[in-house]
Amino acid sequence: MADAFFLPLGDGRFQPTAHTAGPWNPDAQHFGPPSALLVRALEGVEGAQGKQLARVTVEILGPAPLTELTVSAGLDRPGRSVELLSAELRDGSRTVARASAWRISTSDTDEITANLAEPLRPLPDDAPEAQWPEGWHGGYLEAMELRAVRGGPDQPGACAVWGRPRVELVDGEKISPLQRLFTFADSGNGVSNFLDPRRWWFINTDLTVHLVRTPEGDWIGLDARTTVGAHGLGTATSTLHDLSGQVGTGAQALLVRTRAG
């Protein structure tokens, strides 16, 4: 098996590898790699010079199978300072996911930087290895390297953890910083879960990431918390870090119900 989540087939087509298999069902992908693949397409839309993606929302319209997928992206609303982009992931004629993104012109605001979260500590080299909960399938989980800062995915409740993929996103390509971030950002609900995954579903329907800068380095930090209401709805929120500090925030809407339901 290639050391990548996807094999390029040309013309926007990709073959998922077993590294993408998700924890709920080995025949469906964890949505971290497909989210990163959508971001890869958004990064390829012409006109990015002097601009950065500021917000990306991935709407999950159905399971992503471990079969050939097609990705496309384009510019919906051009502008000198602000642009709206979109991307789509398809399984044949079925749309698996859609992404929308705002791309904004950059400027120097270093002197007024404010209200960022404290840097996540300890750093990965000084943090112990983190473990996923029992009862989840391998694939994606085994393709991610984790270091625990506070709590852990195998411990119920809020959690802060460093993560990085052990494989590239697309075979033969170096993963970009934003692709690396989105590979892990979709794990906010997984790392901060407080429910037994053998008894409960807590599946996200989307992922929204707001960025204040592009991450640097191999490691992405998630400082995540899950809240659940009384009617089967939940939210997982994450503060996203690199080794220098906060790079953005993430949020996921959750469907919560018993697995027997």
PDB file of N, CA and C in Angstrom, residues 6 35 55 58 64 66 80 105 120 145 212 228 256:
ATOM      1  N   PHE A   6      -4.319   8.992  -0.747  1.00  0.00           N
ATOM      2  CA  PHE A   6      -4.935   8.883  -2.067  1.00  0.00           C
ATOM      3  C   PHE A   6      -3.882   8.638  -3.138  1.00  0.00           C
ATOM      4  N   SER A  35     -11.583  15.934   3.412  1.00  0.00           N
ATOM      5  CA  SER A  35     -11.589  17.385   3.648  1.00  0.00           C
ATOM      6  C   SER A  35     -10.295  18.012   3.144  1.00  0.00           C
ATOM      7  N   ARG A  55     -11.627  31.057   5.596  1.00  0.00           N
ATOM      8  CA  ARG A  55     -12.673  30.195   6.159  1.00  0.00           C
ATOM      9  C   ARG A  55     -13.006  29.113   5.153  1.00  0.00           C
ATOM     10  N   VAL A  58     -16.810  22.477   5.075  1.00  0.00           N
ATOM     11  CA  VAL A  58     -17.043  21.224   4.361  1.00  0.00           C
ATOM     12  C   VAL A  58     -18.385  20.675   4.803  1.00  0.00           C
ATOM     13  N   ALA A  64     -18.094   8.692   2.381  1.00  0.00           N
ATOM     14  CA  ALA A  64     -17.107   8.671   1.303  1.00  0.00           C
ATOM     15  C   ALA A  64     -16.570   7.254   1.199  1.00  0.00           C
ATOM     16  N   LEU A  66     -14.409   3.861  -0.164  1.00  0.00           N
ATOM     17  CA  LEU A  66     -13.011   3.637  -0.531  1.00  0.00           C
ATOM     18  C   LEU A  66     -12.916   3.219  -1.996  1.00  0.00           C
ATOM     19  N   ARG A  80     -11.131  41.707  -5.807  1.00  0.00           N
ATOM     20  CA  ARG A  80      -9.748  42.123  -5.590  1.00  0.00           C
ATOM     21  C   ARG A  80      -9.269  41.785  -4.185  1.00  0.00           C
ATOM     22  N   SER A 105      -7.354  38.808   0.702  1.00  0.00           N
ATOM     23  CA  SER A 105      -6.037  39.407   0.511  1.00  0.00           C
ATOM     24  C   SER A 105      -5.350  39.615   1.848  1.00  0.00           C
ATOM     25  N   LEU A 120       0.068  25.921  22.793  1.00  0.00           N
ATOM     26  CA  LEU A 120      -0.204  24.612  23.365  1.00  0.00           C
ATOM     27  C   LEU A 120       1.104  23.998  23.871  1.00  0.00           C
ATOM     28  N   GLU A 145      -0.150  10.076  13.855  1.00  0.00           N
ATOM     29  CA  GLU A 145       0.685  10.030  15.055  1.00  0.00           C
ATOM     30  C   GLU A 145       0.160  11.058  16.040  1.00  0.00           C
ATOM     31  N   VAL A 212      -6.545  32.283  11.136  1.00  0.00           N
ATOM     32  CA  VAL A 212      -5.930  33.601  11.306  1.00  0.00           C
ATOM     33  C   VAL A 212      -4.552  33.649  10.659  1.00  0.00           C
ATOM     34  N   VAL A 228     -23.109  18.294  24.256  1.00  0.00           N
ATOM     35  CA  VAL A 228     -24.272  17.577  23.746  1.00  0.00           C
ATOM     36  C   VAL A 228     -25.510  18.065  24.480  1.00  0.00           C
ATOM     37  N   VAL A 256     -26.039  12.795  17.479  1.00  0.00           N
ATOM     38  CA  VAL A 256     -25.752  11.958  18.645  1.00  0.00           C
ATOM     39  C   VAL A 256     -26.944  11.051  18.895  1.00  0.00           C
TER      40      VAL A 256
END
